[in-house]
Tab-separated table of C-alpha atoms and ligand atoms in Angstrom:
chain	number	residue	atom	x	y	z
A	1	MET	CA	2.900	-29.657	27.591
A	2	THR	CA	4.198	-26.339	28.926
A	3	ASN	CA	2.136	-23.288	29.791
A	4	GLN	CA	3.541	-21.375	26.831
A	5	HIS	CA	1.018	-23.234	24.618
A	6	GLN	CA	-1.869	-22.134	26.771
A	7	PRO	CA	-2.376	-18.381	26.500
A	8	ALA	CA	-5.238	-16.663	28.288
A	9	ALA	CA	-8.368	-18.745	27.780
A	10	PRO	CA	-10.982	-17.438	25.391
A	11	PRO	CA	-13.700	-15.839	27.505
A	12	HIS	CA	-16.189	-18.410	28.838
A	13	CYS	CA	-14.091	-21.369	27.665
A	14	GLY	CA	-15.654	-24.481	29.158
A	15	ALA	CA	-18.880	-22.765	30.158
A	16	ALA	CA	-21.021	-20.756	27.733
A	17	VAL	CA	-22.229	-21.904	24.353
A	18	VAL	CA	-20.580	-19.960	21.533
A	19	SER	CA	-21.072	-19.748	17.795
A	20	GLU	CA	-18.463	-20.943	15.313
A	21	ALA	CA	-18.066	-17.325	14.159
A	22	ARG	CA	-17.204	-16.269	17.719
A	23	ALA	CA	-14.822	-19.195	18.083
A	24	LEU	CA	-13.077	-18.117	14.874
A	25	GLU	CA	-12.577	-14.618	16.322
A	26	TRP	CA	-10.914	-16.234	19.353
A	27	ALA	CA	-8.760	-18.427	17.156
A	28	VAL	CA	-7.592	-15.337	15.241
A	29	ARG	CA	-6.710	-13.608	18.518
A	30	LEU	CA	-4.763	-16.659	19.666
A	31	GLY	CA	-2.905	-16.837	16.350
A	32	ALA	CA	-2.050	-13.117	16.516
A	33	LYS	CA	0.003	-13.790	19.640
A	34	SER	CA	2.296	-15.981	17.516
A	35	TRP	CA	2.657	-13.569	14.565
A	36	VAL	CA	6.369	-13.104	15.286
A	37	SER	CA	7.364	-16.210	17.248
A	38	ALA	CA	5.955	-18.816	14.815
A	39	ARG	CA	7.994	-17.619	11.812
A	40	PRO	CA	8.694	-19.004	9.299
A	41	ASN	CA	5.631	-21.091	10.151
A	42	PRO	CA	2.131	-19.587	10.025
A	43	PRO	CA	0.744	-18.156	13.309
A	44	VAL	CA	-2.208	-20.521	13.677
A	45	GLY	CA	-4.851	-20.357	16.412
A	46	CYS	CA	-7.465	-23.044	17.096
A	47	VAL	CA	-10.586	-23.538	19.254
A	48	VAL	CA	-12.448	-26.837	19.833
A	49	LEU	CA	-16.225	-26.771	20.396
A	50	THR	CA	-18.492	-29.590	21.511
A	51	ARG	CA	-21.614	-30.395	19.506
A	52	SER	CA	-23.558	-28.052	21.798
A	53	GLY	CA	-21.039	-25.223	21.217
A	54	LYS	CA	-19.079	-25.370	24.465
A	55	CYS	CA	-15.386	-24.479	24.138
A	56	VAL	CA	-13.355	-27.408	25.471
A	57	GLY	CA	-9.928	-26.697	24.007
A	58	TYR	CA	-7.850	-23.944	22.481
A	59	GLY	CA	-4.273	-23.402	21.438
A	60	ARG	CA	-1.795	-21.767	19.119
A	61	HIS	CA	1.392	-22.714	17.324
A	62	THR	CA	4.093	-20.870	19.249
A	63	SER	CA	7.301	-21.605	17.298
A	64	PRO	CA	8.857	-23.965	14.730
A	65	GLY	CA	9.223	-27.500	16.062
A	66	GLU	CA	6.487	-26.963	18.680
A	67	PRO	CA	3.090	-28.662	18.272
A	68	HIS	CA	0.613	-27.155	15.824
A	69	ALA	CA	-2.412	-25.259	17.153
A	70	GLU	CA	-4.873	-28.080	16.366
A	71	VAL	CA	-2.764	-30.583	18.330
A	72	VAL	CA	-2.524	-28.258	21.353
A	73	ALA	CA	-6.271	-27.583	21.314
A	74	LEU	CA	-7.264	-31.251	20.820
A	75	GLN	CA	-4.918	-32.328	23.585
A	76	MET	CA	-6.642	-29.912	25.935
A	77	ALA	CA	-10.064	-31.134	24.814
A	78	GLY	CA	-9.015	-34.768	25.519
A	79	SER	CA	-11.944	-37.188	25.326
A	80	GLN	CA	-14.291	-34.278	24.566
A	81	SER	CA	-12.675	-34.059	21.099
A	82	LYS	CA	-14.987	-36.882	20.004
A	83	ASP	CA	-17.786	-35.462	17.866
A	84	SER	CA	-16.366	-31.924	18.248
A	85	THR	CA	-15.897	-29.029	15.811
A	86	VAL	CA	-12.365	-27.754	15.249
A	87	VAL	CA	-12.316	-24.029	14.375
A	88	VAL	CA	-8.926	-23.002	13.020
A	89	THR	CA	-7.380	-19.978	11.264
A	90	LEU	CA	-5.566	-21.997	8.543
A	91	GLU	CA	-6.495	-25.158	6.627
A	92	PRO	CA	-5.068	-28.101	8.638
A	93	CYS	CA	-1.736	-29.288	7.251
A	94	ASN	CA	-1.537	-32.607	5.472
A	95	HIS	CA	2.187	-33.378	5.478
A	96	HIS	CA	4.932	-34.816	7.671
A	97	GLY	CA	7.206	-31.881	8.518
A	98	ARG	CA	8.885	-31.435	11.866
A	99	THR	CA	5.597	-32.688	13.338
A	100	PRO	CA	3.029	-35.223	11.985
A	101	PRO	CA	0.107	-33.946	9.864
A	102	CYS	CA	-2.708	-32.250	11.781
A	103	THR	CA	-5.212	-34.007	9.531
A	104	GLU	CA	-4.211	-37.375	11.047
A	105	ARG	CA	-4.580	-36.032	14.562
A	106	ILE	CA	-8.028	-34.667	13.709
A	107	LEU	CA	-9.114	-38.045	12.324
A	108	LYS	CA	-7.733	-39.966	15.319
A	109	SER	CA	-9.512	-37.628	17.750
A	110	GLY	CA	-12.935	-38.390	16.282
A	111	VAL	CA	-13.625	-34.789	15.256
A	112	ARG	CA	-16.951	-34.379	13.424
A	113	ARG	CA	-16.510	-31.002	11.731
A	114	VAL	CA	-13.689	-28.624	10.772
A	115	VAL	CA	-14.122	-24.905	10.063
A	116	TYR	CA	-11.046	-23.121	8.690
A	117	ALA	CA	-10.425	-19.544	7.513
A	118	THR	CA	-7.445	-19.376	5.120
A	119	LYS	CA	-6.725	-21.971	2.462
A	120	ASP	CA	-3.120	-23.205	2.729
A	121	PRO	CA	-1.343	-22.603	-0.599
A	122	ASN	CA	1.875	-24.268	0.578
A	123	PRO	CA	2.393	-27.081	-1.985
A	124	ALA	CA	3.949	-29.237	0.746
A	125	ALA	CA	1.062	-28.816	3.213
A	126	GLU	CA	-2.055	-28.322	1.050
A	127	GLY	CA	-4.878	-30.770	0.488
A	128	GLY	CA	-5.835	-31.012	4.176
A	129	SER	CA	-9.416	-30.101	3.504
A	130	ASP	CA	-9.851	-32.669	0.683
A	131	PHE	CA	-8.175	-35.365	2.785
A	132	LEU	CA	-10.528	-34.742	5.705
A	133	LYS	CA	-13.610	-34.635	3.462
A	134	HIS	CA	-12.508	-37.896	1.864
A	135	HIS	CA	-12.487	-39.442	5.359
A	136	GLY	CA	-16.040	-38.319	6.090
A	137	ILE	CA	-15.403	-35.111	8.055
A	138	ASP	CA	-17.693	-32.166	7.444
A	139	VAL	CA	-15.291	-29.381	6.343
A	140	GLU	CA	-16.233	-25.745	5.773
A	141	HIS	CA	-14.051	-22.914	4.453
A	142	VAL	CA	-15.121	-19.630	6.099
A	143	PRO	CA	-12.921	-16.770	4.809
A	144	HIS	CA	-11.941	-14.225	7.472
A	145	ARG	CA	-10.175	-10.923	6.706
A	146	LEU	CA	-7.989	-10.875	9.819
A	147	ALA	CA	-7.040	-14.540	9.502
A	148	ASP	CA	-5.943	-13.827	5.926
A	149	ARG	CA	-3.843	-10.921	7.176
A	150	LEU	CA	-2.211	-13.100	9.826
A	151	ASN	CA	-1.426	-15.725	7.228
A	152	ALA	CA	-0.286	-13.269	4.523
A	153	PRO	CA	3.479	-13.751	5.145
A	154	HIS	CA	3.015	-17.540	5.010
A	155	VAL	CA	1.110	-17.202	1.723
A	156	THR	CA	3.848	-14.967	0.222
A	157	TRP	CA	6.552	-17.341	1.405
A	158	SER	CA	4.725	-20.399	0.038
A	159	MET	CA	3.819	-18.898	-3.342
A	160	LYS	CA	6.853	-16.709	-4.063
A	161	SER	CA	9.717	-18.079	-1.955
A	162	ARG	CA	10.702	-14.603	-0.810
A	163	PRO	CA	10.044	-12.401	2.246
A	164	HIS	CA	6.664	-10.722	2.660
A	165	VAL	CA	6.955	-6.966	1.995
A	166	ILE	CA	4.904	-4.363	3.846
A	167	ALA	CA	5.580	-0.913	2.324
A	168	LYS	CA	4.820	1.960	4.652
A	169	TRP	CA	4.859	5.605	3.728
A	170	ALA	CA	3.298	8.962	4.561
A	171	GLN	CA	1.734	11.310	2.040
A	172	SER	CA	-0.239	14.524	1.853
A	173	PRO	CA	-3.882	14.600	0.733
A	174	GLU	CA	-2.622	15.355	-2.813
A	175	GLY	CA	-0.382	12.268	-2.789
A	176	ASN	CA	3.027	13.898	-2.246
A	177	MET	CA	5.627	12.126	-0.100
A	178	CYS	CA	8.278	14.862	0.314
A	179	PRO	CA	7.316	18.129	2.016
A	180	PRO	CA	8.508	21.509	0.711
A	181	PRO	CA	11.116	23.226	2.959
A	182	THR	CA	8.429	25.461	4.532
A	183	HIS	CA	6.390	22.497	5.815
A	184	GLY	CA	8.608	20.862	8.470
A	185	GLN	CA	9.851	17.264	8.386
A	186	TRP	CA	6.707	15.346	9.366
A	187	ILE	CA	3.669	14.630	7.210
A	188	SER	CA	1.973	12.319	9.709
A	189	SER	CA	1.241	12.763	13.403
A	190	VAL	CA	2.847	11.366	16.573
A	191	ARG	CA	-0.006	8.830	16.788
A	192	SER	CA	0.788	7.476	13.315
A	193	ARG	CA	4.472	7.316	14.124
A	194	MET	CA	3.650	5.211	17.215
A	195	GLU	CA	1.873	2.759	14.918
A	196	VAL	CA	4.990	2.629	12.744
A	197	HIS	CA	7.112	1.856	15.820
A	198	ARG	CA	4.658	-0.915	16.729
A	199	ILE	CA	5.018	-2.651	13.362
A	200	ARG	CA	8.812	-2.155	13.307
A	201	GLY	CA	8.978	-4.238	16.508
A	202	ARG	CA	7.126	-7.090	14.743
A	203	VAL	CA	8.997	-7.392	11.441
A	204	ASP	CA	12.352	-9.091	10.864
A	205	ALA	CA	13.925	-6.251	8.883
A	206	VAL	CA	13.281	-2.563	8.179
A	207	LEU	CA	14.598	-1.587	4.743
A	208	THR	CA	15.275	1.966	3.595
A	209	GLY	CA	17.250	3.662	0.815
A	210	MET	CA	20.406	5.715	1.169
A	211	GLY	CA	18.405	8.780	0.037
A	212	SER	CA	16.296	8.676	3.224
A	213	VAL	CA	19.344	8.109	5.432
A	214	ILE	CA	21.089	11.158	3.929
A	215	ALA	CA	17.995	13.408	3.854
A	216	ASP	CA	16.380	12.515	7.200
A	217	ASP	CA	19.149	10.842	9.229
A	218	CYS	CA	16.420	8.493	10.446
A	219	LEU	CA	16.975	6.021	13.312
A	220	LEU	CA	14.264	3.504	12.223
A	221	SER	CA	14.190	1.640	15.563
A	222	PRO	CA	10.955	0.456	17.246
A	223	ARG	CA	11.607	2.697	20.251
A	224	ASN	CA	8.201	4.169	21.115
A	225	HIS	CA	6.215	0.959	21.442
A	226	LYS	CA	6.641	-2.316	23.291
A	227	ARG	CA	8.495	-4.527	20.830
A	228	ARG	CA	8.280	-8.269	20.240
A	229	GLN	CA	11.704	-8.300	18.614
A	230	THR	CA	14.431	-5.939	17.423
A	231	PRO	CA	14.545	-5.859	13.616
A	232	LEU	CA	17.596	-5.760	11.420
A	233	ILE	CA	17.951	-2.287	9.868
A	234	ALA	CA	18.959	-2.521	6.201
A	235	VAL	CA	20.020	0.380	3.964
A	236	ALA	CA	20.040	-0.097	0.188
A	237	SER	CA	22.792	1.618	-1.760
A	238	ARG	CA	24.546	0.376	-4.859
A	239	SER	CA	27.639	2.548	-4.465
A	240	ARG	CA	27.724	4.593	-1.272
A	241	SER	CA	28.787	3.663	2.254
A	242	LEU	CA	26.911	4.724	5.347
A	243	PRO	CA	28.127	8.040	6.777
A	244	PRO	CA	29.975	7.148	10.026
A	245	THR	CA	27.744	9.563	11.950
A	246	ALA	CA	24.457	8.163	10.554
A	247	ARG	CA	21.939	7.567	13.361
A	248	VAL	CA	20.874	4.181	11.900
A	249	LEU	CA	24.261	2.924	13.093
A	250	GLU	CA	22.966	3.266	16.675
A	251	ASN	CA	20.835	0.153	16.054
A	252	PRO	CA	22.278	-3.169	17.257
A	253	SER	CA	22.065	-4.758	13.820
A	254	VAL	CA	22.606	-2.766	10.599
A	255	GLU	CA	23.384	-4.019	7.069
A	256	LEU	CA	24.254	-2.213	3.866
A	257	ILE	CA	22.491	-3.939	0.962
A	258	THR	CA	24.527	-3.379	-2.186
A	259	GLU	CA	22.390	-5.352	-4.643
A	260	GLY	CA	20.632	-2.980	-7.063
A	261	ASN	CA	17.704	-5.131	-8.126
A	262	PRO	CA	14.847	-5.159	-5.583
A	263	LEU	CA	14.335	-8.932	-5.810
A	264	ASP	CA	18.056	-9.485	-5.204
A	265	GLN	CA	17.795	-7.126	-2.217
A	266	LEU	CA	14.966	-9.241	-0.799
A	267	LYS	CA	16.950	-12.427	-1.375
A	268	ALA	CA	19.869	-10.836	0.510
A	269	LEU	CA	17.499	-10.048	3.414
A	270	GLN	CA	16.148	-13.601	3.244
A	271	ARG	CA	19.710	-14.938	3.619
A	272	LEU	CA	19.994	-12.729	6.709
A	273	GLY	CA	16.938	-14.505	8.170
A	274	ALA	CA	14.159	-12.038	7.267
A	275	HIS	CA	10.687	-13.384	6.473
A	276	VAL	CA	8.771	-10.136	6.911
A	277	VAL	CA	10.295	-6.862	5.670
A	278	LEU	CA	9.010	-3.343	6.339
A	279	LEU	CA	9.972	-1.083	3.416
A	280	GLU	CA	10.265	2.455	4.780
A	281	ALA	CA	11.909	4.259	1.905
A	282	GLY	CA	11.624	7.485	-0.029
A	283	PRO	CA	9.962	7.646	-3.442
A	284	ARG	CA	12.902	6.271	-5.447
A	285	LEU	CA	13.301	2.899	-3.759
A	286	LEU	CA	9.558	2.638	-3.111
A	287	HIS	CA	8.761	3.078	-6.829
A	288	ALA	CA	11.446	0.524	-7.737
A	289	TYR	CA	9.617	-2.055	-5.540
A	290	TRP	CA	6.238	-0.955	-6.864
A	291	LYS	CA	7.326	-1.385	-10.484
A	292	ALA	CA	8.933	-4.754	-9.694
A	293	ASN	CA	5.602	-5.950	-8.203
A	294	LEU	CA	7.300	-6.784	-4.932
A	295	ILE	CA	4.949	-5.055	-2.491
A	296	ASP	CA	2.434	-7.300	-0.723
A	297	GLU	CA	0.780	-4.752	1.586
A	298	ALA	CA	0.722	-0.936	1.422
A	299	TRP	CA	0.316	0.978	4.684
A	300	ILE	CA	-0.390	4.550	3.631
A	301	PHE	CA	-0.557	7.291	6.262
A	302	VAL	CA	-2.319	10.362	4.868
A	303	GLY	CA	-1.675	13.545	6.838
A	304	PRO	CA	-4.290	16.314	6.979
A	305	LYS	CA	-2.137	19.249	5.848
A	306	PRO	CA	-2.202	20.140	2.137
A	307	MET	CA	1.217	20.067	0.485
A	308	PRO	CA	0.660	21.197	-3.118
A	309	ASP	CA	4.328	22.208	-3.445
A	310	GLY	CA	5.493	18.838	-2.157
A	311	THR	CA	7.397	16.390	-4.366
A	312	GLY	CA	7.877	12.627	-4.561
A	313	ARG	CA	4.620	11.370	-6.048
A	314	SER	CA	3.145	8.429	-4.150
A	315	PRO	CA	2.535	5.216	-6.109
A	316	VAL	CA	-1.025	5.372	-4.699
A	317	PRO	CA	-2.061	9.055	-4.883
A	318	SER	CA	-5.718	8.206	-4.096
A	319	PRO	CA	-5.786	5.413	-1.502
A	320	GLU	CA	-9.515	5.900	-0.908
A	321	LYS	CA	-10.152	4.991	-4.537
A	322	ARG	CA	-7.815	1.990	-4.423
A	323	LEU	CA	-9.437	0.702	-1.239
A	324	ARG	CA	-12.923	0.800	-2.734
A	325	GLY	CA	-14.111	-2.670	-3.583
A	326	HIS	CA	-11.088	-4.287	-1.950
A	327	PRO	CA	-12.653	-6.650	0.620
A	328	LYS	CA	-9.383	-7.285	2.464
A	329	GLY	CA	-8.418	-3.596	2.713
A	330	PHE	CA	-8.900	-1.550	5.849
A	331	THR	CA	-8.867	2.095	6.874
A	332	MET	CA	-8.926	3.909	10.207
A	333	ASP	CA	-8.297	7.296	11.766
A	334	LEU	CA	-5.048	7.764	13.666
A	335	GLY	CA	-5.238	11.116	15.403
A	336	PRO	CA	-5.572	13.694	12.602
A	337	ASP	CA	-4.310	11.209	9.979
A	338	ARG	CA	-5.972	8.417	8.059
A	339	LEU	CA	-4.280	5.038	7.665
A	340	TYR	CA	-5.054	2.798	4.684
A	341	GLN	CA	-3.887	-0.815	4.816
A	342	ILE	CA	-4.292	-2.326	1.372
A	343	PRO	CA	-3.139	-5.759	0.250
A	344	ILE	CA	-1.455	-5.508	-3.142
A	345	GLU	CA	-1.752	-8.426	-5.517
A	346	SER	CA	1.946	-8.638	-6.276
A	347	LYS	CA	3.165	-11.027	-8.942
A	348	GLY	CA	6.870	-11.323	-8.099
B	401	NAP	N1	6.848	10.250	2.963
B	401	NAP	C1	7.558	9.216	3.357
B	401	NAP	O1	7.013	8.229	3.862
B	401	NAP	C2	9.054	9.233	3.198
B	401	NAP	C3	9.812	8.157	3.664
B	401	NAP	C4	11.183	8.185	3.503
B	401	NAP	C5	11.783	9.297	2.906
B	401	NAP	N2	11.023	10.318	2.489
B	401	NAP	C6	11.637	11.486	1.823
B	401	NAP	O2	12.183	11.015	0.624
B	401	NAP	C7	13.296	11.823	0.276
B	401	NAP	C8	14.423	10.928	-0.123
B	401	NAP	O3	13.981	10.253	-1.285
B	401	NAP	P1	14.799	9.134	-2.022
B	401	NAP	O4	13.898	8.628	-3.095
B	401	NAP	O5	16.139	9.635	-2.415
B	401	NAP	O6	15.034	8.074	-0.852
B	401	NAP	P2	15.139	6.498	-0.861
B	401	NAP	O7	14.221	5.925	-1.854
B	401	NAP	O8	14.993	6.067	0.542
B	401	NAP	O9	16.626	6.218	-1.332
B	401	NAP	C9	16.980	6.246	-2.667
B	401	NAP	C10	18.329	5.580	-2.834
B	401	NAP	O10	18.191	4.173	-2.671
B	401	NAP	C11	19.263	3.543	-3.337
B	401	NAP	N3	18.777	2.415	-4.127
B	401	NAP	C12	19.201	1.139	-4.003
B	401	NAP	N4	18.586	0.352	-4.880
B	401	NAP	C13	17.751	1.133	-5.587
B	401	NAP	C14	16.853	0.859	-6.646
B	401	NAP	N5	16.667	-0.373	-7.123
B	401	NAP	N6	16.132	1.887	-7.141
B	401	NAP	C15	16.272	3.143	-6.651
B	401	NAP	N7	17.124	3.456	-5.646
B	401	NAP	C16	17.846	2.459	-5.108
B	401	NAP	C17	19.885	4.583	-4.250
B	401	NAP	O11	21.111	4.965	-3.653
B	401	NAP	P3	22.477	4.670	-4.471
B	401	NAP	O12	22.435	5.569	-5.650
B	401	NAP	O13	23.543	4.977	-3.497
B	401	NAP	O14	22.418	3.240	-4.903
B	401	NAP	C18	18.903	5.757	-4.199
B	401	NAP	O15	19.503	7.001	-4.348
B	401	NAP	C19	13.583	12.704	1.465
B	401	NAP	O16	13.062	13.986	1.227
B	401	NAP	C20	12.806	12.052	2.572
B	401	NAP	O17	12.393	12.976	3.545
B	401	NAP	C21	9.680	10.323	2.609
């Protein structure tokens, strides 16, 4: 097994006694390292604990065709797998894909207990938990917000057979997306824009509408943050071609998407190899996706400056209200702005 399966060890691996909750945090951190490279597979992380709570193995699934996280971690644990607890970010798979089922490996290793965070909805892989229980293993489902976020693209892919859509936009405190001419171009701060560059370098495609290209002449590249990959830049227009001087054309990979229906646009991006799409459009295309129920996560950057004369009503004028009571939602300050990350229960 190569070193690429063995990222930095969880702190105190092999020494201190840790709780299952702590081990799950480590497993999530391991999985996060594979968020881009594992696609279209889920970015799973796994930690193996002895009965006394000593970490004896850990691993992650790095890329399709490579061993699953449980296999990497159990291999490291070796004979200490017997009687151990496997703590993993996703329910162990139960099917023969490119690699044998993890459930079989868990059984063969003599594992006593399995703790997993996200239930696998993939019809081809599900049932791992029931299979293990049936064979006498103590299995516990412990939901974890960050594990669910890591697995969200896999869940979308499994349930809807289309790319996962993260819609990102900026708005004023009143919920307006387009500033009046007196305001200047930016609603959000440099710090927020850095965060946007970070996520651009982790998605497969950035999608915008021709309206934004014409109005803002945006570049849309992940230039101000270390990137994990360079996304395809896609511009949706049913009838217009890209102006030859448009700055988006400076990107290495640019596509004009001529389909008019948002689902057809996503299918076109899927054919181009996209599993995770960042929708960075103006109000027209954004509302088309909102109405079509094709947004899985909303990332809403609220700037501090009032813009009562602004236009382009946001689909979520009061993110604070929408976030309330949403256990998987999250909010944080970014410089003078506030970012709301809210999963949207999309149907399409
Ligand atoms: N606050 C923010 O986060 C943010 C982000 C981006 C832009 N903006 C602002 O938004 C304004 C531009 O707004 P916009 O709404 O025109 O931009 P847009 O939503 O990015 O682009 C709209 C264009 O997308 C194309 N399109 C393709 N399929 C569509 C569909 N199913 N439904 C609707 N449109 C579709 C249409 O062009 P065709 O007619 O050629 O098909 C349409 O004119 C600018 O002022 C810009 O500064 C704000």
